[in-house]
Short mmCIF file of C-alpha atoms and ligand atoms in Angstrom, two decimals:
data_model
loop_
_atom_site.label_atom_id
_atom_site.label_comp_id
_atom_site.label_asym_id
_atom_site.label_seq_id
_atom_site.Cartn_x
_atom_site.Cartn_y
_atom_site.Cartn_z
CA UNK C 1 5.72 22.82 -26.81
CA UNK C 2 7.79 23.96 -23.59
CA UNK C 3 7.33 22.14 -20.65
CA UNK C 4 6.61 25.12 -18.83
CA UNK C 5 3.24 25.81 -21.36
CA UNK C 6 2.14 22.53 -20.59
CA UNK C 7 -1.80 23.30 -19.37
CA UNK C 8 -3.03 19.40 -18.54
CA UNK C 9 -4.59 16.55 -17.37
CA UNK C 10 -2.58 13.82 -15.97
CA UNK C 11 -4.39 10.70 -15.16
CA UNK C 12 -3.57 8.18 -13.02
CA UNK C 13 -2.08 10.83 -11.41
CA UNK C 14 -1.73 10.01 -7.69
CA UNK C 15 0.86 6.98 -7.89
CA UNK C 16 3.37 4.81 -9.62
CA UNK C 17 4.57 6.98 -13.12
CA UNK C 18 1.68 9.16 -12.81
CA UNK C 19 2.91 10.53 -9.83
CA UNK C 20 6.28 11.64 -11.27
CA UNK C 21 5.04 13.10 -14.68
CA UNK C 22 2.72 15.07 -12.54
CA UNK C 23 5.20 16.18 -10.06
CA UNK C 24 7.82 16.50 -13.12
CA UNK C 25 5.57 18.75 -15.22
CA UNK C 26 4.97 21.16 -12.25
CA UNK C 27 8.60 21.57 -11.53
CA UNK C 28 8.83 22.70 -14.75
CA UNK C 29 6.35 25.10 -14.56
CA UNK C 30 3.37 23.85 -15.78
CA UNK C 31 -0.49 23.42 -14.83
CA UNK C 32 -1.25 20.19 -13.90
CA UNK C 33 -4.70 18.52 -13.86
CA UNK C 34 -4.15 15.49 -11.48
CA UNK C 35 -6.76 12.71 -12.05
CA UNK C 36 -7.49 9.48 -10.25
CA UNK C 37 -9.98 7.27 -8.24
CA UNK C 38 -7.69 7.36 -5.34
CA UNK C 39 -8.31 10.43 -3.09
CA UNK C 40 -5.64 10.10 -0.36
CA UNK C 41 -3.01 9.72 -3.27
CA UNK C 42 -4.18 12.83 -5.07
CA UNK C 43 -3.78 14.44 -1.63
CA UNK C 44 -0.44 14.01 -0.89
CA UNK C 45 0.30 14.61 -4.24
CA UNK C 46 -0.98 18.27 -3.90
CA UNK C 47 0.98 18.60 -0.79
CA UNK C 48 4.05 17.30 -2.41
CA UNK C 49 3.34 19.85 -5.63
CA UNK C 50 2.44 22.82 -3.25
CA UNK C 51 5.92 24.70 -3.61
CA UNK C 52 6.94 23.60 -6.84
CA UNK C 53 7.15 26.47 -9.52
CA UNK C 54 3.94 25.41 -11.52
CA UNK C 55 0.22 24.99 -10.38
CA UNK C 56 -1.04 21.49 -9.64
CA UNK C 57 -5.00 20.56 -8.77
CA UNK C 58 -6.72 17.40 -8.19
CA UNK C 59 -10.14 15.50 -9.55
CA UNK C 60 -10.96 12.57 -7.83
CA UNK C 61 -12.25 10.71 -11.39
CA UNK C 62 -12.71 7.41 -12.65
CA UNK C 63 -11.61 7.63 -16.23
CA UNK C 64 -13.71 4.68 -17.52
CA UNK C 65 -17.03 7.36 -16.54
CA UNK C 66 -18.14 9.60 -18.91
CA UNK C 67 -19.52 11.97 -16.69
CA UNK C 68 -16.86 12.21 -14.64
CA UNK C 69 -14.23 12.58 -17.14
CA UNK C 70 -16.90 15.49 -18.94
CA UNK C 71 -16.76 16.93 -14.99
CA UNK C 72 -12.66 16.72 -14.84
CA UNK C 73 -11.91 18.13 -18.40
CA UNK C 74 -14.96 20.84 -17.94
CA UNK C 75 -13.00 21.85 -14.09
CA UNK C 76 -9.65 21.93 -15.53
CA UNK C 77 -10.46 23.92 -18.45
CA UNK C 78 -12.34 26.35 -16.69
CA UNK C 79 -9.50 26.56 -13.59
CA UNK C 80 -6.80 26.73 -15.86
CA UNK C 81 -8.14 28.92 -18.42
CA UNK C 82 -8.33 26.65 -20.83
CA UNK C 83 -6.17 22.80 -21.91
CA UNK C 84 -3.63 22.19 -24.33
CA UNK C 85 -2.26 18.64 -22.74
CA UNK C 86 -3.16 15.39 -21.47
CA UNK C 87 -1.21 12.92 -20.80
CA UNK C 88 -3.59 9.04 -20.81
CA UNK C 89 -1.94 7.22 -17.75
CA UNK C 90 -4.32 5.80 -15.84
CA UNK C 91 -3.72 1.72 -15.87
CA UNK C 92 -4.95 -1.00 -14.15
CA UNK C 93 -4.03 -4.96 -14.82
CA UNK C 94 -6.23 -7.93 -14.29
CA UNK C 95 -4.35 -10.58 -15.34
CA UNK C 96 -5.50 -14.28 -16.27
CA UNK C 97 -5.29 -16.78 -18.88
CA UNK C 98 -8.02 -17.21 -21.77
CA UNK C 99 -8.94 -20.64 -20.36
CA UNK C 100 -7.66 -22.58 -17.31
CA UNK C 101 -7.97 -26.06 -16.60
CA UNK C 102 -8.52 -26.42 -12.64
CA UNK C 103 -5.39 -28.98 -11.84
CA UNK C 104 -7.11 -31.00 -9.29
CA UNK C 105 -10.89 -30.92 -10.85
CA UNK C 106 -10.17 -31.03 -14.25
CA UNK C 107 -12.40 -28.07 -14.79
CA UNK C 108 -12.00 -25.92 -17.67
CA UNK C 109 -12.52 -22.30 -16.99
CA UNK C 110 -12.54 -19.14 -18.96
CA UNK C 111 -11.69 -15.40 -18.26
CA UNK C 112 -14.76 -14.21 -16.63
CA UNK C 113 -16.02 -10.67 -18.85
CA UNK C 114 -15.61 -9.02 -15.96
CA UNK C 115 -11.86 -8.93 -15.96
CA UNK C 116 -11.58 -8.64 -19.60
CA UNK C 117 -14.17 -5.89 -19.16
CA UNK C 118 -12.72 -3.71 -16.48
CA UNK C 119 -9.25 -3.48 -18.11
CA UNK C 120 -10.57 -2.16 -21.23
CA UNK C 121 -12.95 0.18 -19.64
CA UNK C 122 -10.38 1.46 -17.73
CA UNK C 123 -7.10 1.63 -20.19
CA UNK C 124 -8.76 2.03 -23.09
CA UNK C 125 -12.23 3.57 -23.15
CA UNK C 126 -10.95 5.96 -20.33
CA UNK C 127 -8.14 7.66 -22.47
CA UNK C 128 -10.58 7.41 -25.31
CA UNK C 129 -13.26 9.71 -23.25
CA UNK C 130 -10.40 12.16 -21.82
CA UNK C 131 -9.01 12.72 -25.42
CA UNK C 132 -12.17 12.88 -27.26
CA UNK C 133 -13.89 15.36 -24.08
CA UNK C 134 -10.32 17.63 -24.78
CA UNK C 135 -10.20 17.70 -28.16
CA UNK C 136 -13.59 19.03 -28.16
CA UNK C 137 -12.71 21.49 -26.53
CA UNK C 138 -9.73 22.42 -28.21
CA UNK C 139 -10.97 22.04 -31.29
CA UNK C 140 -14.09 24.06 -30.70
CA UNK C 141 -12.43 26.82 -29.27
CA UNK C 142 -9.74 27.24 -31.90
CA UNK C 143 -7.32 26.67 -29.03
CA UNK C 144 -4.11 24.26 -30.83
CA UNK C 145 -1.41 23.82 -30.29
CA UNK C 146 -2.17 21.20 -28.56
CA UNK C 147 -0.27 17.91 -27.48
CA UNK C 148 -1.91 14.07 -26.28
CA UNK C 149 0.77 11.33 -24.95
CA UNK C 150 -0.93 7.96 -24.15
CA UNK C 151 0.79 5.53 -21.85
CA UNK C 152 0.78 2.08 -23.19
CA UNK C 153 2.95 -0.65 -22.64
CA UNK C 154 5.42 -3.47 -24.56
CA UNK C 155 2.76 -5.98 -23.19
CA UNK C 156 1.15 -4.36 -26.72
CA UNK C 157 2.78 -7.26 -28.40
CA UNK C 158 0.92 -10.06 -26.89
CA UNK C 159 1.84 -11.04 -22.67
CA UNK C 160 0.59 -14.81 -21.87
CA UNK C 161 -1.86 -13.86 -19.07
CA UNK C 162 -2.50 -10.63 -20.36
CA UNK C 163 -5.12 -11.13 -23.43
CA UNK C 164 -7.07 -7.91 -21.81
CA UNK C 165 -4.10 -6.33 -21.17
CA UNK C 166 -2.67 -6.43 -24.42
CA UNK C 167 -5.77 -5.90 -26.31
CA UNK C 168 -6.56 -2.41 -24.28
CA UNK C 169 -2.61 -1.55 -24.92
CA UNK C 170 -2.07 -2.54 -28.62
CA UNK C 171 -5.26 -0.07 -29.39
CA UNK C 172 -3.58 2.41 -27.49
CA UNK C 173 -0.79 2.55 -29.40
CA UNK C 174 -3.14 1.97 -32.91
CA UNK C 175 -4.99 4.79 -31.98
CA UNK C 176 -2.36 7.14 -31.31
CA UNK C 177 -1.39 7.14 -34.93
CA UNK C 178 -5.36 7.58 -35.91
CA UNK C 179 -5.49 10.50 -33.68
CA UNK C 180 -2.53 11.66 -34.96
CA UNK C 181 -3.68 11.59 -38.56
CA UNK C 182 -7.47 13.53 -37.72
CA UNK C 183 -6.46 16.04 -35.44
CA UNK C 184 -2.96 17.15 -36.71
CA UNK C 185 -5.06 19.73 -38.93
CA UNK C 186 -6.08 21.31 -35.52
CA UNK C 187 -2.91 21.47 -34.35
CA UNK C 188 -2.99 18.43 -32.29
CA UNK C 189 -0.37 15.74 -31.84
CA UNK C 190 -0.55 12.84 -30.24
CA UNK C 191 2.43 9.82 -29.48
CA UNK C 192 2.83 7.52 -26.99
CA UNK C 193 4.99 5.85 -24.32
CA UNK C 194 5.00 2.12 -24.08
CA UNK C 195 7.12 1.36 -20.94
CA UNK C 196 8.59 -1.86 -20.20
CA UNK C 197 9.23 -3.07 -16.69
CA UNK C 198 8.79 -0.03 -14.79
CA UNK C 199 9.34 0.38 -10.54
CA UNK C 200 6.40 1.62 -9.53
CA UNK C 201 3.28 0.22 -7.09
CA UNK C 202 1.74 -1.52 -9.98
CA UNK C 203 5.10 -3.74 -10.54
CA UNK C 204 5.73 -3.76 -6.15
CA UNK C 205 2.61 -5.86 -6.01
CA UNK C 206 4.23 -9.01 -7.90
CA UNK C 207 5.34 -12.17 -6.33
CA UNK C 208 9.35 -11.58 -6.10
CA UNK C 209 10.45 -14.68 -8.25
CA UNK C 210 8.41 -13.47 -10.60
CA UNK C 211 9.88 -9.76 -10.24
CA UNK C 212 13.43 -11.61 -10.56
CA UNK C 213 12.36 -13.57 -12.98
CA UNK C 214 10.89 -10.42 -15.43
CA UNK C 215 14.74 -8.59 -14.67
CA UNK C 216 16.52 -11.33 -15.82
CA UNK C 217 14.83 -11.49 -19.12
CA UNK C 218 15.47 -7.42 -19.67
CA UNK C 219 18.55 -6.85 -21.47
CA UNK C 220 19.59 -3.87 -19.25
CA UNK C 221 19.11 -6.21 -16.15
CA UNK C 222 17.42 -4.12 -14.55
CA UNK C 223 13.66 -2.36 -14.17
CA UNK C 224 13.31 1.18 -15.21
CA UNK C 225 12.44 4.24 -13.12
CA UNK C 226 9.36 6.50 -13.55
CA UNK C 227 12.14 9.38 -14.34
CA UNK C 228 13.45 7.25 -17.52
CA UNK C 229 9.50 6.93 -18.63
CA UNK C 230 9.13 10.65 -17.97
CA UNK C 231 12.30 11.24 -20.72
CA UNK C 232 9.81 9.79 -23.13
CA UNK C 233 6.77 12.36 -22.29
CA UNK C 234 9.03 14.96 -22.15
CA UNK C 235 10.32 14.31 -25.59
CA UNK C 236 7.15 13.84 -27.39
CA UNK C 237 5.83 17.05 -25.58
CA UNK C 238 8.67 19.31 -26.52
CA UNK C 239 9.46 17.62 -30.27
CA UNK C 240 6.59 19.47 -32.20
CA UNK C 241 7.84 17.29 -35.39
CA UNK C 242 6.91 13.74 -33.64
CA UNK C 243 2.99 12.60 -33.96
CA UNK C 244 1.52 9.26 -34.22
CA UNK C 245 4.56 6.98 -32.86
CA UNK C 246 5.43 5.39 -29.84
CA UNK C 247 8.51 4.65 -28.39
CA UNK C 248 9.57 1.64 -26.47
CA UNK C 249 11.10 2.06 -23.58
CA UNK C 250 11.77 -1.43 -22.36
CA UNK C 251 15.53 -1.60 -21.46
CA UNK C 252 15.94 -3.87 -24.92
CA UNK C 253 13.29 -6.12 -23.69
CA UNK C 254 11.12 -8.22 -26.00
CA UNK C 255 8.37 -10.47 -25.19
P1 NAP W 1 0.06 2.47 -10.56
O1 NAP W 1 1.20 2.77 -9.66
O2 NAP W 1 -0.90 1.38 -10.20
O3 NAP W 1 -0.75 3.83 -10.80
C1 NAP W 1 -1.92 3.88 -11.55
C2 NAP W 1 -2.86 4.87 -10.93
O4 NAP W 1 -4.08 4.87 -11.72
C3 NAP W 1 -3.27 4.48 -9.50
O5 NAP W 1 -3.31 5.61 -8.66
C4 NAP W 1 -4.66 3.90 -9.72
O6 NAP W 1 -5.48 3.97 -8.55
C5 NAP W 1 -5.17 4.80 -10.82
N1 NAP W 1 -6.37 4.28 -11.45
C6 NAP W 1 -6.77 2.98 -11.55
N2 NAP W 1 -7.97 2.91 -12.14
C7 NAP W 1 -8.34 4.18 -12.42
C8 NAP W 1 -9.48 4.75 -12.99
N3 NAP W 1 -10.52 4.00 -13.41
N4 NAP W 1 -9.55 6.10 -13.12
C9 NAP W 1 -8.54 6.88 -12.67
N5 NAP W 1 -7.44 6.40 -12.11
C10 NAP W 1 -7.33 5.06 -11.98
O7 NAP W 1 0.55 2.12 -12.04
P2 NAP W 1 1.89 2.48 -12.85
O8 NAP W 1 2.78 1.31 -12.80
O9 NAP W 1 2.39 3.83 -12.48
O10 NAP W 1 1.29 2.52 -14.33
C11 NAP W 1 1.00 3.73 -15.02
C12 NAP W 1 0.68 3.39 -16.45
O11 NAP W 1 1.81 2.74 -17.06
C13 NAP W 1 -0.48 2.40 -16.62
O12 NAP W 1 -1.22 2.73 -17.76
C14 NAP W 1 0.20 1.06 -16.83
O13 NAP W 1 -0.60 0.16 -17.52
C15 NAP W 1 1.42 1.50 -17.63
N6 NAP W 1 2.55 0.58 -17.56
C16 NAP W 1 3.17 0.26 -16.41
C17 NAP W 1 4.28 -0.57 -16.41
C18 NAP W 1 5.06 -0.91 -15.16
O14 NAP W 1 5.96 -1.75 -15.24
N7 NAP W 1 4.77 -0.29 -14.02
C19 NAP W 1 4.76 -1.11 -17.62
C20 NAP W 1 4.08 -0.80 -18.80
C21 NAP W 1 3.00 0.07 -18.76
P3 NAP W 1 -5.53 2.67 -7.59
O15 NAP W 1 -4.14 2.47 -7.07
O16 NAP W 1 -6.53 3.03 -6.55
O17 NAP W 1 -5.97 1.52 -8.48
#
């Protein structure tokens, strides 16, 4: 698929990588359906889109809601004349160890459920509802080709401190190749994106010695940009040969 013919949903869209795939897409050309629970982000996002060549609108959505994710699919079919992209980037971390033994009481303390609960809501169960609420649609209406990227992440092969993490990213990536395999008869492909170290807000809000600390174990030396993340989106969007992979890019990084 073009870039230009891209007609989707971007979620996560108002910051961090979001931000530039949505802004990336619409210099391109393309309609972009800009999704995410923060409203002043998604605002100057549209006023940073509003001369580019393409056509950007915003849904204030939380993706782990069904009905709002039914309302944001429903709206950007309907504005757009119909969908045939979406690209699952809305994130959130929550990180903690399994158990933790409180150094001056002795205590032993486990992950409460609602931290291992909100991260898979959010990272998992909310790209599940956007792609099953589009492929519905797509599928219903005859209207492939069609194309799904999912953002996970290399923490997708187990991150001390980030059991919920990890679990919500490694079925990301798992899924992506079972979509892949049941909707490819429609038309539909779907890969994903697992970035490493990235710059974005999300990676800002670390402590810096553990910032230096995460650089000095990537190969590269360095933290990768939300443009060098958008090189992967871009290529699984435009290579209509490449469903149910995803592509590391970590700078060499392993965990
Ligand atoms: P970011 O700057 O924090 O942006 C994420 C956006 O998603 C924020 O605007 C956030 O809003 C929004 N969001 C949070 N919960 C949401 C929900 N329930 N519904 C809709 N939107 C929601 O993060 P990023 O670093 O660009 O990360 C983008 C994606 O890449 C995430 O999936 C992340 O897990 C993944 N990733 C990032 C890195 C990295 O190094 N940065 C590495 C690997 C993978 P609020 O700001 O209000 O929470």
């Amino acid at each position: 698929m073009k870039l230009e013919n891209f007609k989707g949903v971007v979620t996560g869209g108002a910051s961090g990588m979001g931000r530039h795939f949505s802004l990336a897409l619409v210099q391109a050309g393309a309609h972009v359906a800009a999704a995410d629970v923060n409203e002043e982000g998604l605002a100057s996002l549209a006023e940073e889109a509003r001369d580019l060549p393409g056509k950007l609108i915003t849904f204030k959505t939380d993706v782990s809601n069904e009905a709002d994710v039914i309302g944001l699919v429903g709206g950007a079919w309907e504005a757009f004349g119909g969908l045939n992209g979406l690209v699952n980037n809305a994130g959130i971390t929550r990180d903690g160890l399994l158990v933790k033994t409180d150094r001056e009481t002795g205590l032993v303390k486990g992950m409460p459920l609602k931290q291992w609960q909100q991260v898979l809501d959010v990272n998992l169960t909310g790209a599940f509802l956007c792609t099953r609420e589009l492929v519905q649609r797509v599928v219903e209406k005859k209207a492939g080709p069609a194309v799904i990227v999912n953002i996970s992440s290399i923490s997708r092969y187990g991150n001390m401190g980030q059991g919920n993490y990890t679990a919500a990213k490694a079925a990301l990536a798992a899924d992506t190749e079972v979509w892949a395999k049941e909707l490819a008869r429609y038309g539909i492909r779907v890969g994903c994106v697992a970035p490493g170290f990235t710059e974005t807000p999300m990676t800002a809000a670390m402590k810096p010695e553990m910032l230096e600390m995460m650089k000095k174990s990537i190969p590269l030396g360095r933290a990768a940009s939300p443009g060098e993340q958008f090189m992967g989106v871009k290529f699984i969007i435009e290579c209509d040969f490449f469903t149910g992979r995803t592509i590391d890019i970590d700078g060499g990084m392993r965990l």
